[in-house]
Short mmCIF file of C-alpha atoms and ligand atoms in Angstrom, two decimals:
data_model
loop_
_atom_site.label_atom_id
_atom_site.label_comp_id
_atom_site.label_asym_id
_atom_site.label_seq_id
_atom_site.Cartn_x
_atom_site.Cartn_y
_atom_site.Cartn_z
CA MET A 1 -13.33 23.18 -9.07
CA THR A 2 -13.70 19.53 -10.04
CA VAL A 3 -11.41 17.27 -8.09
CA LEU A 4 -10.35 14.31 -10.18
CA ARG A 5 -10.13 10.97 -8.42
CA PRO A 6 -6.56 9.71 -8.33
CA ARG A 7 -5.69 6.87 -10.69
CA PRO A 8 -6.29 3.71 -8.65
CA LEU A 9 -3.58 1.33 -7.50
CA VAL A 10 -3.91 -2.34 -6.63
CA ALA A 11 -0.79 -3.41 -4.75
CA GLY A 12 0.26 -6.91 -3.71
CA ASN A 13 2.25 -7.43 -0.53
CA TRP A 14 3.83 -10.86 -0.72
CA LYS A 15 5.31 -10.62 2.79
CA MET A 16 7.73 -13.52 3.51
CA ASN A 17 6.38 -15.71 0.70
CA GLY A 18 7.73 -16.73 -2.67
CA ASN A 19 10.88 -18.21 -4.17
CA LYS A 20 12.75 -18.17 -7.47
CA HIS A 21 9.91 -20.07 -9.15
CA SER A 22 7.36 -17.41 -8.22
CA ALA A 23 8.21 -15.31 -11.27
CA ARG A 24 5.60 -17.51 -12.97
CA VAL A 25 2.90 -15.89 -10.87
CA LEU A 26 4.13 -12.46 -11.87
CA ALA A 27 4.18 -13.56 -15.53
CA SER A 28 0.52 -14.62 -15.25
CA ILE A 29 -0.40 -11.30 -13.67
CA ILE A 30 1.34 -9.50 -16.53
CA GLN A 31 -0.52 -11.64 -19.05
CA GLY A 32 -3.87 -10.69 -17.53
CA TYR A 33 -2.99 -6.98 -17.33
CA ASP A 34 -4.38 -6.18 -20.74
CA ALA A 35 -4.73 -2.81 -22.43
CA ALA A 36 -8.20 -2.20 -20.97
CA LEU A 37 -6.95 -2.71 -17.40
CA ARG A 38 -3.76 -0.77 -18.03
CA ASN A 39 -5.92 2.18 -19.03
CA LYS A 40 -7.73 2.14 -15.72
CA VAL A 41 -5.52 0.93 -12.87
CA ASP A 42 -1.90 0.68 -11.75
CA LEU A 43 -0.66 -2.69 -10.51
CA LEU A 44 2.23 -3.16 -8.10
CA ILE A 45 3.81 -6.29 -6.66
CA CYS A 46 6.03 -6.08 -3.56
CA PRO A 47 7.88 -9.41 -3.40
CA PRO A 48 10.42 -10.30 -0.71
CA ALA A 49 13.70 -8.43 -1.27
CA THR A 50 15.38 -11.59 -2.60
CA LEU A 51 13.13 -11.41 -5.67
CA THR A 52 13.11 -7.70 -6.46
CA VAL A 53 15.75 -7.88 -9.20
CA THR A 54 14.24 -10.95 -10.88
CA PHE A 55 10.74 -9.48 -10.73
CA GLY A 56 11.99 -6.17 -12.06
CA VAL A 57 13.44 -7.95 -15.09
CA VAL A 58 10.25 -9.98 -15.68
CA ALA A 59 8.11 -6.84 -15.39
CA VAL A 60 10.08 -4.68 -17.83
CA GLY A 61 7.71 -3.08 -20.34
CA SER A 62 4.60 -4.64 -18.77
CA GLY A 63 3.44 -1.61 -16.82
CA VAL A 64 3.39 -3.65 -13.58
CA TYR A 65 5.42 -1.87 -10.90
CA ILE A 66 7.72 -3.63 -8.45
CA GLY A 67 8.19 -2.46 -4.87
CA GLY A 68 9.88 -3.23 -1.58
CA GLN A 69 8.17 -4.13 1.71
CA ASP A 70 10.35 -1.98 3.95
CA CYS A 71 13.48 0.16 3.82
CA HIS A 72 16.03 1.51 6.27
CA THR A 73 16.11 5.20 7.17
CA LYS A 74 19.74 5.51 6.04
CA ALA A 75 21.13 5.18 2.52
CA SER A 76 24.01 2.82 3.42
CA GLY A 77 26.22 1.75 6.29
CA ALA A 78 26.67 -0.78 9.09
CA HIS A 79 23.11 -2.09 9.40
CA THR A 80 23.31 -5.85 9.06
CA GLY A 81 20.30 -7.40 7.41
CA ASP A 82 18.68 -4.12 6.41
CA ILE A 83 18.04 -2.77 2.93
CA SER A 84 18.06 0.91 1.98
CA ALA A 85 15.70 2.77 -0.29
CA VAL A 86 18.65 3.52 -2.58
CA GLN A 87 19.30 -0.21 -2.92
CA LEU A 88 15.64 -0.93 -3.62
CA ALA A 89 15.59 1.74 -6.31
CA ASP A 90 18.81 0.29 -7.74
CA SER A 91 17.18 -3.15 -7.88
CA GLY A 92 14.26 -1.90 -9.98
CA ALA A 93 11.70 -0.96 -7.32
CA THR A 94 9.62 2.20 -7.69
CA TYR A 95 7.50 1.89 -4.53
CA VAL A 96 8.13 0.78 -0.96
CA ILE A 97 5.69 -0.12 1.83
CA VAL A 98 6.62 1.53 5.15
CA GLY A 99 5.04 1.16 8.57
CA HIS A 100 3.12 -2.03 7.85
CA SER A 101 1.52 -3.18 11.10
CA GLU A 102 3.66 -6.34 11.02
CA ARG A 103 6.79 -4.13 10.97
CA ARG A 104 5.37 -1.89 13.68
CA ALA A 105 4.58 -4.96 15.84
CA ASP A 106 7.51 -7.28 15.05
CA HIS A 107 10.21 -4.59 14.93
CA GLY A 108 8.81 -1.96 17.28
CA GLU A 109 8.70 0.69 14.58
CA SER A 110 7.36 3.99 15.89
CA ASN A 111 5.54 6.62 13.85
CA GLU A 112 8.74 8.66 13.85
CA VAL A 113 10.75 5.79 12.37
CA VAL A 114 8.04 5.25 9.77
CA ARG A 115 8.21 8.92 8.81
CA ALA A 116 12.01 8.73 8.47
CA LYS A 117 11.60 5.69 6.21
CA ALA A 118 9.02 7.49 4.08
CA MET A 119 11.40 10.44 3.71
CA ALA A 120 14.29 8.10 2.85
CA ALA A 121 12.12 6.48 0.20
CA ARG A 122 11.31 9.84 -1.37
CA MET A 123 15.00 10.81 -1.39
CA SER A 124 15.54 7.78 -3.66
CA TRP A 125 12.56 8.60 -5.88
CA LEU A 126 10.57 5.69 -4.48
CA THR A 127 6.91 6.28 -3.67
CA PRO A 128 6.29 5.30 -0.04
CA ILE A 129 3.07 3.50 0.87
CA VAL A 130 2.57 4.55 4.48
CA CYS A 131 0.41 2.07 6.40
CA VAL A 132 -1.86 3.03 9.28
CA GLY A 133 -4.63 1.22 11.11
CA GLU A 134 -6.12 0.48 14.50
CA THR A 135 -6.06 -2.74 16.55
CA ARG A 136 -9.22 -4.58 17.48
CA ALA A 137 -9.11 -3.18 21.03
CA GLN A 138 -8.77 0.35 19.68
CA ARG A 139 -11.71 -0.18 17.31
CA GLU A 140 -13.85 -1.66 20.08
CA GLY A 141 -12.87 1.18 22.40
CA GLY A 142 -14.18 3.69 19.87
CA ASN A 143 -10.71 5.12 19.24
CA ALA A 144 -10.05 4.04 15.66
CA LEU A 145 -10.32 7.49 14.11
CA ASP A 146 -8.14 9.15 16.76
CA ILE A 147 -5.48 6.45 16.50
CA VAL A 148 -5.26 6.71 12.72
CA ARG A 149 -5.18 10.54 12.82
CA GLU A 150 -2.33 10.32 15.34
CA GLN A 151 -0.44 7.81 13.19
CA LEU A 152 -0.85 10.06 10.15
CA LYS A 153 0.27 13.15 12.06
CA ASP A 154 3.55 11.53 13.05
CA SER A 155 4.22 9.07 10.19
CA LEU A 156 3.72 11.26 7.12
CA PRO A 157 6.53 13.11 5.36
CA GLU A 158 6.60 16.92 5.62
CA THR A 159 5.68 17.53 2.03
CA ALA A 160 3.84 15.72 -0.76
CA CYS A 161 2.79 16.80 -4.20
CA GLY A 162 0.21 14.04 -4.75
CA SER A 163 1.39 11.02 -6.69
CA ASP A 164 4.59 10.82 -4.60
CA LEU A 165 2.78 9.43 -1.55
CA VAL A 166 0.29 6.60 -0.98
CA ILE A 167 -1.57 5.84 2.25
CA ALA A 168 -2.85 2.37 3.12
CA TYR A 169 -5.55 2.08 5.75
CA GLU A 170 -5.23 -1.43 7.15
CA PRO A 171 -7.18 -2.27 10.30
CA VAL A 172 -4.80 -4.63 12.14
CA TRP A 173 -7.67 -6.95 13.05
CA ALA A 174 -8.62 -7.36 9.38
CA ILE A 175 -5.16 -8.44 8.18
CA GLY A 176 -5.05 -12.12 7.32
CA THR A 177 -8.21 -12.85 9.32
CA GLY A 178 -10.93 -12.85 6.68
CA LEU A 179 -12.67 -10.12 8.68
CA ILE A 180 -13.38 -6.74 7.10
CA PRO A 181 -14.86 -3.52 8.48
CA THR A 182 -18.36 -2.52 7.45
CA ILE A 183 -18.64 -0.36 4.36
CA ALA A 184 -19.73 2.51 6.64
CA GLN A 185 -16.58 2.11 8.74
CA VAL A 186 -14.37 2.11 5.64
CA ALA A 187 -16.16 5.18 4.27
CA GLU A 188 -15.84 7.05 7.57
CA MET A 189 -12.13 6.25 7.91
CA HIS A 190 -11.18 7.07 4.33
CA ALA A 191 -13.06 10.38 4.48
CA ALA A 192 -11.23 11.22 7.71
CA ILE A 193 -7.87 10.35 6.13
CA ARG A 194 -8.66 12.53 3.10
CA GLU A 195 -9.48 15.40 5.47
CA VAL A 196 -6.10 15.02 7.20
CA LEU A 197 -4.30 14.93 3.83
CA MET A 198 -6.09 18.05 2.56
CA ALA A 199 -5.37 19.93 5.79
CA ARG A 200 -1.74 18.96 5.64
CA TYR A 201 -0.89 19.20 1.94
CA GLY A 202 -3.64 21.44 0.52
CA GLU A 203 -4.95 20.56 -2.96
CA ALA A 204 -2.20 17.94 -3.36
CA GLY A 205 -4.00 15.98 -0.65
CA ALA A 206 -6.80 15.23 -3.12
CA ALA A 207 -4.37 13.41 -5.44
CA ILE A 208 -2.85 11.13 -2.80
CA ARG A 209 -4.11 7.59 -3.16
CA ILE A 210 -5.69 6.03 -0.09
CA LEU A 211 -5.72 2.23 -0.33
CA TYR A 212 -7.79 -0.10 1.80
CA GLY A 213 -6.00 -3.23 3.03
CA GLY A 214 -7.00 -6.22 5.15
CA SER A 215 -8.56 -9.45 3.80
CA VAL A 216 -9.33 -8.01 0.36
CA LYS A 217 -10.47 -10.86 -1.92
CA PRO A 218 -12.15 -10.96 -5.33
CA ASP A 219 -15.54 -11.53 -3.67
CA ASN A 220 -15.44 -8.47 -1.40
CA ALA A 221 -13.31 -6.19 -3.60
CA PHE A 222 -16.20 -4.74 -5.55
CA ASP A 223 -17.92 -3.51 -2.37
CA LEU A 224 -14.73 -2.18 -0.78
CA LEU A 225 -13.36 -0.48 -3.91
CA SER A 226 -16.63 1.31 -4.63
CA VAL A 227 -16.40 3.31 -1.38
CA SER A 228 -15.66 7.00 -1.74
CA HIS A 229 -11.97 7.87 -1.16
CA VAL A 230 -10.92 4.24 -1.57
CA ASP A 231 -8.40 4.56 -4.40
CA GLY A 232 -7.31 0.95 -4.56
CA ALA A 233 -6.24 -1.92 -2.36
CA LEU A 234 -3.21 -3.32 -0.57
CA VAL A 235 -3.57 -7.07 -0.87
CA GLY A 236 -1.71 -9.71 1.12
CA GLY A 237 -2.81 -13.34 0.80
CA ALA A 238 -4.89 -12.87 -2.35
CA SER A 239 -1.92 -11.36 -4.20
CA LEU A 240 -0.06 -14.68 -4.18
CA GLU A 241 -2.36 -16.14 -6.87
CA ALA A 242 -2.54 -14.34 -10.20
CA ALA A 243 -6.25 -15.10 -10.67
CA ASP A 244 -7.20 -13.68 -7.26
CA PHE A 245 -5.05 -10.57 -7.66
CA LEU A 246 -6.39 -9.90 -11.14
CA GLY A 247 -9.91 -10.65 -9.90
CA ILE A 248 -9.58 -7.74 -7.49
CA ALA A 249 -8.20 -5.39 -10.16
CA GLU A 250 -11.12 -6.38 -12.43
CA TYR A 251 -13.28 -3.94 -10.48
CA TYR A 252 -11.70 -1.12 -12.47
CA ARG A 253 -12.21 -2.63 -15.94
P1 LIG B 1 -4.22 -9.70 3.80
O1 LIG B 1 -2.97 -8.76 4.13
O2 LIG B 1 -4.79 -9.24 2.48
O3 LIG B 1 -3.65 -11.09 3.75
O4 LIG B 1 -5.21 -9.52 4.91
C1 LIG B 1 -2.99 -7.38 3.83
C2 LIG B 1 -1.69 -6.73 4.25
O5 LIG B 1 -1.16 -7.08 5.30
O6 LIG B 1 -1.17 -5.84 3.54
#
């Protein structure tokens, strides 16, 4: 049986950057997302929550998806400062990042919390992008594969049919540092993640997109995106400029 590669996804994580004028950047991204690119690759921008509604309006009809950067495990209630998946969906989002290493580090999010967030996202028809990745010490200690397998075991939702789940492999030491793993390391990790997904979800595991994230730029994207089982990228810094973000997506043209 031929296993089709999932349709790739290039996702931008704006983190705590951007203001009401940033819709211009999104407009430029939309302008560059021509028919040829639309045929080949999905684009997603995850702005800060303050901009989700505005970005959703700007993106209508463009094919560019809008997502959140985190969601609460509950749908509503007394959780000051938090945002639920239901609210994100209501504001126009169709994806949400959960378990980013900055959330895991800054907010002490455990794998179990990440799993609950992923399930909450799915309850609201949002596609969760579950982030996993090892620290530098774990990589240097030779434990990267074990750590990521453990994170997957405990962070993933019980079920998945394929397109309703995205994984992002983001080595913590590669985020915002300009450092990237070797192509062999990326290939080894993505193959291991695919194995876990197939074991857990059967054939559906072949359709789940596995993104690479961590210092992806236009000048390294072509090498990283050509690796087997790399189905796109999760891009931080380089997603803040339309030309850089589109330069990464160009790989799929
Ligand atoms: P970076 O961030 O591309 O700036 O390294 C990636 C991420 O944190 O998702």
